PDB file of N, CA and C in Angstrom:
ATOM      1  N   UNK A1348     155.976  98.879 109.354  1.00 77.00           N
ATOM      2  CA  UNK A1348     155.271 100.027 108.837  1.00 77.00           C
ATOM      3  C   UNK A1348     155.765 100.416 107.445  1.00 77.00           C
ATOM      4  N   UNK A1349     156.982  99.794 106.935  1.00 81.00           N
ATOM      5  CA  UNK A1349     157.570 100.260 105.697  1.00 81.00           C
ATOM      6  C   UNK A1349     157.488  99.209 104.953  1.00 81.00           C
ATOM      7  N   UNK A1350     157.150  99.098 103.747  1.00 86.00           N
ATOM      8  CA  UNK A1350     156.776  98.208 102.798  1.00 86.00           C
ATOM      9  C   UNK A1350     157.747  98.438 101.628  1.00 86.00           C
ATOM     10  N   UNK A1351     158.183  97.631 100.967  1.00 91.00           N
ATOM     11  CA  UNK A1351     158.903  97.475  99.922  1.00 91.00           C
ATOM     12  C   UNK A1351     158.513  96.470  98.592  1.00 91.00           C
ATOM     13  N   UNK A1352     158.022  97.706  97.617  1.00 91.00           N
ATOM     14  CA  UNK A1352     157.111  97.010  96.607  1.00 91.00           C
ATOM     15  C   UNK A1352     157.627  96.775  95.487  1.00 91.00           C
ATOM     16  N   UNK A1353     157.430  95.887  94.601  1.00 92.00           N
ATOM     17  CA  UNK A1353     157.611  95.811  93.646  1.00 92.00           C
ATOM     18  C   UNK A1353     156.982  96.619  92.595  1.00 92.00           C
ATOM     19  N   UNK A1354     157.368  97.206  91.865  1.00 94.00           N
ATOM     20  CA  UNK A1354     156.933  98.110  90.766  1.00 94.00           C
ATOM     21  C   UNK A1354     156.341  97.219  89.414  1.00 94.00           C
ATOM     22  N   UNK A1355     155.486  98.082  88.861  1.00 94.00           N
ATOM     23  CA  UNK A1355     154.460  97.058  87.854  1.00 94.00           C
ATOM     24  C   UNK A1355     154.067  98.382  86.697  1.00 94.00           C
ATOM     25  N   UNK A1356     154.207  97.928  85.784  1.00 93.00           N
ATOM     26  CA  UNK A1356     153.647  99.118  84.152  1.00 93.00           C
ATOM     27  C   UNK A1356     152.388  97.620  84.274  1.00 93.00           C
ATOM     28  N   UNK A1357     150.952  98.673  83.820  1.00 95.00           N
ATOM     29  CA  UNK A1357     149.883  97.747  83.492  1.00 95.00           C
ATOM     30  C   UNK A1357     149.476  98.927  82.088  1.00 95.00           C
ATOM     31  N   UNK A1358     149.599  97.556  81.036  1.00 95.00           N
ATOM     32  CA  UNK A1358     149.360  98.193  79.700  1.00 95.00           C
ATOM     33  C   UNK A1358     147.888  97.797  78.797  1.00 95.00           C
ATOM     34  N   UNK A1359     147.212  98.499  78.462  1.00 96.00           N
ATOM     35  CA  UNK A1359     145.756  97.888  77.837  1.00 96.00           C
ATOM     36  C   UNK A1359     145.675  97.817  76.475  1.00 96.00           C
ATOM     37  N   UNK A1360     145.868  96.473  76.302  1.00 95.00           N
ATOM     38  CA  UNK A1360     146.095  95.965  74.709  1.00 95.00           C
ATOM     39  C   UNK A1360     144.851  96.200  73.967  1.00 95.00           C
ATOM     40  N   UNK A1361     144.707  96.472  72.341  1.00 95.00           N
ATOM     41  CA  UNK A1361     143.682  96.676  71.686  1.00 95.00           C
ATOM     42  C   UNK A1361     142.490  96.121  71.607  1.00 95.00           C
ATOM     43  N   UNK A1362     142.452  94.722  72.452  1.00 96.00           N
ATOM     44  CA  UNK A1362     141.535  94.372  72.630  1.00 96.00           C
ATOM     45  C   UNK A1362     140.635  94.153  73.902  1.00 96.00           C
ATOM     46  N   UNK A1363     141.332  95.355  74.692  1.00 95.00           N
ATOM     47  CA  UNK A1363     140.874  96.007  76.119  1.00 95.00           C
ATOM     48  C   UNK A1363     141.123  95.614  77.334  1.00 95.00           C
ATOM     49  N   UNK A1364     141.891  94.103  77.101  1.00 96.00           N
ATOM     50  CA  UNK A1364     142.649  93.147  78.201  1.00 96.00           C
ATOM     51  C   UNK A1364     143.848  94.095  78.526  1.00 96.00           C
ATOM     52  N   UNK A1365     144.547  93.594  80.069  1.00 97.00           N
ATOM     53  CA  UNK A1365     145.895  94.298  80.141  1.00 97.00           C
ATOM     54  C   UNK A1365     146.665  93.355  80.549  1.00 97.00           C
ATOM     55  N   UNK A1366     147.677  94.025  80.298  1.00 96.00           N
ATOM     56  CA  UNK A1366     149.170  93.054  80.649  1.00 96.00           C
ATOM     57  C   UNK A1366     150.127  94.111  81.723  1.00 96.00           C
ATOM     58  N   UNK A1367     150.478  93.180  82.698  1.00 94.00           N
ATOM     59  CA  UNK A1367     151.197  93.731  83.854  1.00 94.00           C
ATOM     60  C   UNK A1367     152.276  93.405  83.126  1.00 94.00           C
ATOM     61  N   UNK A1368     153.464  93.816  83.272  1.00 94.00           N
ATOM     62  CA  UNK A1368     155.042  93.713  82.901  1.00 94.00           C
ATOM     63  C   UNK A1368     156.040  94.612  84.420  1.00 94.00           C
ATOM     64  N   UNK A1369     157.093  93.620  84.562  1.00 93.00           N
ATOM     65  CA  UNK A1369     157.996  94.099  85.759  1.00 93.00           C
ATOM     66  C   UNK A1369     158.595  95.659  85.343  1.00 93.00           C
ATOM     67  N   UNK A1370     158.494  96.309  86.368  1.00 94.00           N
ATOM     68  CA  UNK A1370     159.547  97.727  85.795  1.00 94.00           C
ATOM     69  C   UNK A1370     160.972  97.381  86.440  1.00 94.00           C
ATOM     70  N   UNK A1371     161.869  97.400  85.327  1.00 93.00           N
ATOM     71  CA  UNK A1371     163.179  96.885  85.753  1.00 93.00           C
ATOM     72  C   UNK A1371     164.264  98.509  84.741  1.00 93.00           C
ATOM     73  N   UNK A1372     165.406  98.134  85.573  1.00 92.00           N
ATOM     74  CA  UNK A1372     166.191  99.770  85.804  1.00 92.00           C
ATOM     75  C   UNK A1372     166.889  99.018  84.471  1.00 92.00           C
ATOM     76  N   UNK A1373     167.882  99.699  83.923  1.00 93.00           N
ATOM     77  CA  UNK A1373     168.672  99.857  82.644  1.00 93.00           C
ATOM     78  C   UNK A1373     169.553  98.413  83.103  1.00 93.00           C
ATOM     79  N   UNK A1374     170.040  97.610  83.724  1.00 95.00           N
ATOM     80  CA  UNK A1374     170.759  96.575  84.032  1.00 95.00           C
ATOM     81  C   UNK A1374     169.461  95.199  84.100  1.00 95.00           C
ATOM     82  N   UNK A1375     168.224  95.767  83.852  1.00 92.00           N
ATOM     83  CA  UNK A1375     167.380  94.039  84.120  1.00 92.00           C
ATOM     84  C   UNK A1375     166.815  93.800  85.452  1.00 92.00           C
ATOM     85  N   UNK A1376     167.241  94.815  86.914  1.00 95.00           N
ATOM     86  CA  UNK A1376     166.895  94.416  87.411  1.00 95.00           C
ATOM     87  C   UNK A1376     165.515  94.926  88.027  1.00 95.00           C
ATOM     88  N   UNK A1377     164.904  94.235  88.620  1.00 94.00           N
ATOM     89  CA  UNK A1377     163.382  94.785  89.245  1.00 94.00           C
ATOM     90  C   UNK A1377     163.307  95.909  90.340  1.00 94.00           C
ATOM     91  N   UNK A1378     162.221  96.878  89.900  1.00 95.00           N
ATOM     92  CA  UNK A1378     162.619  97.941  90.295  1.00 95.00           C
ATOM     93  C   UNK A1378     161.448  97.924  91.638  1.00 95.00           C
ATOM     94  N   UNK A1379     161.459  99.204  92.619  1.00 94.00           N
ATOM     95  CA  UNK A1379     161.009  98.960  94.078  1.00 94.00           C
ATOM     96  C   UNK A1379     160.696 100.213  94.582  1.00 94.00           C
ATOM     97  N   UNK A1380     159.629 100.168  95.189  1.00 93.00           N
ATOM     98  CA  UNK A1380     159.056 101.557  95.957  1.00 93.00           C
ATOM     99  C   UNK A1380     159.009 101.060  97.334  1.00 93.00           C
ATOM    100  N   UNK A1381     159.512 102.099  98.338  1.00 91.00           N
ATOM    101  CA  UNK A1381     159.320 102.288  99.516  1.00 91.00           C
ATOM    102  C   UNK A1381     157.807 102.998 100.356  1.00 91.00           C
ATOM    103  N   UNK A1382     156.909 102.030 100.635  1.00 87.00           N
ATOM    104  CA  UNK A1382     155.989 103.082 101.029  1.00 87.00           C
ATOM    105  C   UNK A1382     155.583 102.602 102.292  1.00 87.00           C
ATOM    106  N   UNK A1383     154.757 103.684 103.134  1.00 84.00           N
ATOM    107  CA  UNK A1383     154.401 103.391 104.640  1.00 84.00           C
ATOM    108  C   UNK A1383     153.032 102.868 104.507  1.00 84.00           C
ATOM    109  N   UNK A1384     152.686 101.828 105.489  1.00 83.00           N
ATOM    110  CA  UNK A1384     151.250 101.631 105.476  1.00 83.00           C
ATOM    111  C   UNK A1384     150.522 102.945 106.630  1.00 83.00           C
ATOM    112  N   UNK A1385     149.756 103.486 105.914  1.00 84.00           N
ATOM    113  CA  UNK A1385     149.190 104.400 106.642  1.00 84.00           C
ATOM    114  C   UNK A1385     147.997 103.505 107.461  1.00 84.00           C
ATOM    115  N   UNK A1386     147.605 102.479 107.313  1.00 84.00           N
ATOM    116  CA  UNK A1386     146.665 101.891 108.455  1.00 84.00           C
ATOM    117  C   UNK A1386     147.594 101.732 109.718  1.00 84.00           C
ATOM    118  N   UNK A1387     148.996 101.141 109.693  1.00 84.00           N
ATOM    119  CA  UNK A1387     149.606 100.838 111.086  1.00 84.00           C
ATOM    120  C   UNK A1387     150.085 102.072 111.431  1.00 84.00           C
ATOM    121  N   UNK A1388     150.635 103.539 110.748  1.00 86.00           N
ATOM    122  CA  UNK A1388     151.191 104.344 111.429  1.00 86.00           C
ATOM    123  C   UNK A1388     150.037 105.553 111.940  1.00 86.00           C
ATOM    124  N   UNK A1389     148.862 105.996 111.773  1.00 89.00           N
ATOM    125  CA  UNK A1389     148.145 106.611 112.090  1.00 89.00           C
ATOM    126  C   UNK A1389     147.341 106.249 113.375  1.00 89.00           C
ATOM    127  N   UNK A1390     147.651 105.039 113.781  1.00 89.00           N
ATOM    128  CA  UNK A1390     147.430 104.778 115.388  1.00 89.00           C
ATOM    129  C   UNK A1390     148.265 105.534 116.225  1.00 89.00           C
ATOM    130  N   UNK A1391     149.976 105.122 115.869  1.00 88.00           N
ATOM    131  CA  UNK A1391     150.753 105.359 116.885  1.00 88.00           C
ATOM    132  C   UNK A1391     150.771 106.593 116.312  1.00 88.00           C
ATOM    133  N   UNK A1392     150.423 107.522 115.650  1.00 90.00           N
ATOM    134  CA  UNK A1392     150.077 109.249 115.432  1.00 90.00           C
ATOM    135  C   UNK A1392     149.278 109.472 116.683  1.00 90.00           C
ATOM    136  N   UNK A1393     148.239 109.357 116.413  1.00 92.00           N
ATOM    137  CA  UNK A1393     147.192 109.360 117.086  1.00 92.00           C
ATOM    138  C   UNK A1393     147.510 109.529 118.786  1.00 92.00           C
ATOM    139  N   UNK A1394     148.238 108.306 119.161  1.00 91.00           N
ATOM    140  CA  UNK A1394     148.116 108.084 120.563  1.00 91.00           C
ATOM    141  C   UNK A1394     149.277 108.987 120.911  1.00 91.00           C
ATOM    142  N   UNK A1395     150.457 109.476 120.349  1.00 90.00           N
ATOM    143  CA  UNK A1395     151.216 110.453 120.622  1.00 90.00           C
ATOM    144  C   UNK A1395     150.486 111.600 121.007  1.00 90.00           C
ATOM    145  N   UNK A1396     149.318 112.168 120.056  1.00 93.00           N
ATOM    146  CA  UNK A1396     148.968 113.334 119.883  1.00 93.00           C
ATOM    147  C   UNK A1396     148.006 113.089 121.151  1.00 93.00           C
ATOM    148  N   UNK A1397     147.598 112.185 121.652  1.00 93.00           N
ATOM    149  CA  UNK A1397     146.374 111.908 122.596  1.00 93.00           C
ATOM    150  C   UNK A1397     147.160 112.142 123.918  1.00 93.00           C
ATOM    151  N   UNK A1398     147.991 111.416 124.018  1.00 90.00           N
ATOM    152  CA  UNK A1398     149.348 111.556 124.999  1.00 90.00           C
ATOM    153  C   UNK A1398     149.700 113.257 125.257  1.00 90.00           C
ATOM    154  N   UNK A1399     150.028 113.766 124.720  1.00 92.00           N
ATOM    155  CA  UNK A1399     150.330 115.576 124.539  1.00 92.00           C
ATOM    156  C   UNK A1399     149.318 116.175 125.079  1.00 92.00           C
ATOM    157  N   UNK A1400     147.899 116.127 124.348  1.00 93.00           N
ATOM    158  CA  UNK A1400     147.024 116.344 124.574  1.00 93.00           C
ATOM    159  C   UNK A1400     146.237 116.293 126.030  1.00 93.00           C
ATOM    160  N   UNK A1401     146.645 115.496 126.454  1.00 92.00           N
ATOM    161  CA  UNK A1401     146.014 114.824 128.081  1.00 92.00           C
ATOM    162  C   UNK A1401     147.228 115.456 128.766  1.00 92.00           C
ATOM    163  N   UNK A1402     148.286 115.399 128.429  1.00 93.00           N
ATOM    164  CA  UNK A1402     149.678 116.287 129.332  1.00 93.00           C
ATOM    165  C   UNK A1402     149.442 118.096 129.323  1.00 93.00           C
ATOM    166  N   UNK A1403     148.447 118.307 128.380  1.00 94.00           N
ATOM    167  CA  UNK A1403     148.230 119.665 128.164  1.00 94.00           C
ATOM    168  C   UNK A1403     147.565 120.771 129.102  1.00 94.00           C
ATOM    169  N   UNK A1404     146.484 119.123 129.051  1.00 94.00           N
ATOM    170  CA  UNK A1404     145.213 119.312 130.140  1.00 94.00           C
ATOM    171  C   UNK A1404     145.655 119.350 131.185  1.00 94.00           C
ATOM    172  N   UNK A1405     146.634 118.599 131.613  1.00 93.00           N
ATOM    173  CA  UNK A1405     147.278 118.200 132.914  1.00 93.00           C
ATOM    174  C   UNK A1405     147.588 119.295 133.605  1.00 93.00           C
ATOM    175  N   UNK A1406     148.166 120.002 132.788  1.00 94.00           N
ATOM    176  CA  UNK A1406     149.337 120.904 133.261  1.00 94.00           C
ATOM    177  C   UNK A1406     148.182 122.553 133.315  1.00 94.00           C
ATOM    178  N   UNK A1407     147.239 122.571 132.432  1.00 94.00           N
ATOM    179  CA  UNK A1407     146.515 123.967 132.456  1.00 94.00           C
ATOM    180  C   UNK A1407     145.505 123.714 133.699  1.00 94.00           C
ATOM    181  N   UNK A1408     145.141 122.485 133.976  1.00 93.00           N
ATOM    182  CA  UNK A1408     144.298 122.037 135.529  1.00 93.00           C
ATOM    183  C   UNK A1408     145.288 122.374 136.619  1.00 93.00           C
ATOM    184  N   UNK A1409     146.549 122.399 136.604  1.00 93.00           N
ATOM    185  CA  UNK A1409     147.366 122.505 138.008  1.00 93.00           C
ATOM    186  C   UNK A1409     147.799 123.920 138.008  1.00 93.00           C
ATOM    187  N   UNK A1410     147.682 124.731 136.402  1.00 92.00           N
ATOM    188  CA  UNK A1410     148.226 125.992 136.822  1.00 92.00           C
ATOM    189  C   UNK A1410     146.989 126.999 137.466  1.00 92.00           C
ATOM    190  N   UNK A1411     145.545 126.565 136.500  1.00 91.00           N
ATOM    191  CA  UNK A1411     144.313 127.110 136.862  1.00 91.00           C
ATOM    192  C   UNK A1411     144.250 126.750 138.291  1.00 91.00           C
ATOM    193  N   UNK A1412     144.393 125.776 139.064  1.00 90.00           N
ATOM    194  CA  UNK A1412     144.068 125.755 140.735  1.00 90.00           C
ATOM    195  C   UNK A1412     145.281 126.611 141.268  1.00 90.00           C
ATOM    196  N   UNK A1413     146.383 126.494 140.968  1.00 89.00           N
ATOM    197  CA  UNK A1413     147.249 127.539 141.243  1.00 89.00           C
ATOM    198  C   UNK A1413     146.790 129.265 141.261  1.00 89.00           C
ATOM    199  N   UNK A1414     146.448 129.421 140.315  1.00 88.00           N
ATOM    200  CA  UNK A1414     145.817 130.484 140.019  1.00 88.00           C
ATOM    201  C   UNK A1414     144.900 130.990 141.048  1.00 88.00           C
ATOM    202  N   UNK A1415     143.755 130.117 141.427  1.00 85.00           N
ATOM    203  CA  UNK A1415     142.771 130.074 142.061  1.00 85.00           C
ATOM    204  C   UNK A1415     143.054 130.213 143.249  1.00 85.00           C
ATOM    205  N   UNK A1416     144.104 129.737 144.009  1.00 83.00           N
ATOM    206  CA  UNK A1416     144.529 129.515 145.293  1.00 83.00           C
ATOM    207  C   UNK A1416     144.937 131.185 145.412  1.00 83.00           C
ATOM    208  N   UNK A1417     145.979 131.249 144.700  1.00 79.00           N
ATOM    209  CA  UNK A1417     146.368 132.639 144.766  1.00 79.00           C
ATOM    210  C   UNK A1417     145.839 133.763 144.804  1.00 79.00           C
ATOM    211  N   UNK A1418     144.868 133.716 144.089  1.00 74.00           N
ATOM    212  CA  UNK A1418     143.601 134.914 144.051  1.00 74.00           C
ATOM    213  C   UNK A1418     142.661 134.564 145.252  1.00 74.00           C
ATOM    214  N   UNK A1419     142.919 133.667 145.368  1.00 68.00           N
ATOM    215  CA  UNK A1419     141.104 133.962 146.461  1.00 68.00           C
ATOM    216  C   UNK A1419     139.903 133.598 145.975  1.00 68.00           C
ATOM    217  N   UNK A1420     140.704 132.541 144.769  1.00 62.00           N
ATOM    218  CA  UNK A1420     139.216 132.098 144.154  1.00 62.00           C
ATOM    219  C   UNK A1420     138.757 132.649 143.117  1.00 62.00           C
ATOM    220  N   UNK A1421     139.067 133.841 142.640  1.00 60.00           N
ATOM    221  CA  UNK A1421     139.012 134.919 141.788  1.00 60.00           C
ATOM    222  C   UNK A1421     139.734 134.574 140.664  1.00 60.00           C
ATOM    223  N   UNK A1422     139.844 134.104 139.112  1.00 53.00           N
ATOM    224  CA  UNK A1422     140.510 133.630 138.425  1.00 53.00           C
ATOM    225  C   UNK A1422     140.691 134.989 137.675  1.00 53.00           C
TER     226      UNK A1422
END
C-alpha cells in the first residue's frame, strides 16, 4: 500500500518540449516520496467501516427485542 517514488522537476524549454531531470538532495543523491495507493487502501477502509456498521445493527436489533420483550410489545 506504500509506494516509494522517485522524485522528478519537469521543465518546458523555449521551444515547448520538456525535460524531466532527477531531484537529488545537496550530496547527488536521488530524492523520494512516500505515498499510499489510495486504490488498495480504500477497500480495506471500507470493509472495516462495513464491519462496524453491521455490528451496530447487530447490537440495536438485540437491544430493540429486548426492549420489546420488556414492555409488552410496547417500544
Amino acid at each position: 500500500m506504500w509506494t516509494k517514488t522517485a522524485i522528478f522537476t519537469v521543465t518546458q524549454n523555449e521551444d515547448k518540449t520538456f525535460t524531466q531531470a532527477q531531484s537529488v538532495d545537496a550530496s547527488g543523491k536521488q530524492q523520494y516520496i512516500q505515498m499510499l495507493r489510495y486504490e488498495e487502501i480504500f477497500p480495506v477502509i471500507l470493509a472495516g467501516l462495513t464491519l462496524q456498521v453491521s455490528d451496530l445493527v447487530s447490537r440495536v436489533t438485540v437491544m430493540e427485542n429486548a426492549s420489546k420483550t420488556t414492555t409488552g410489545g410496547a417500544a
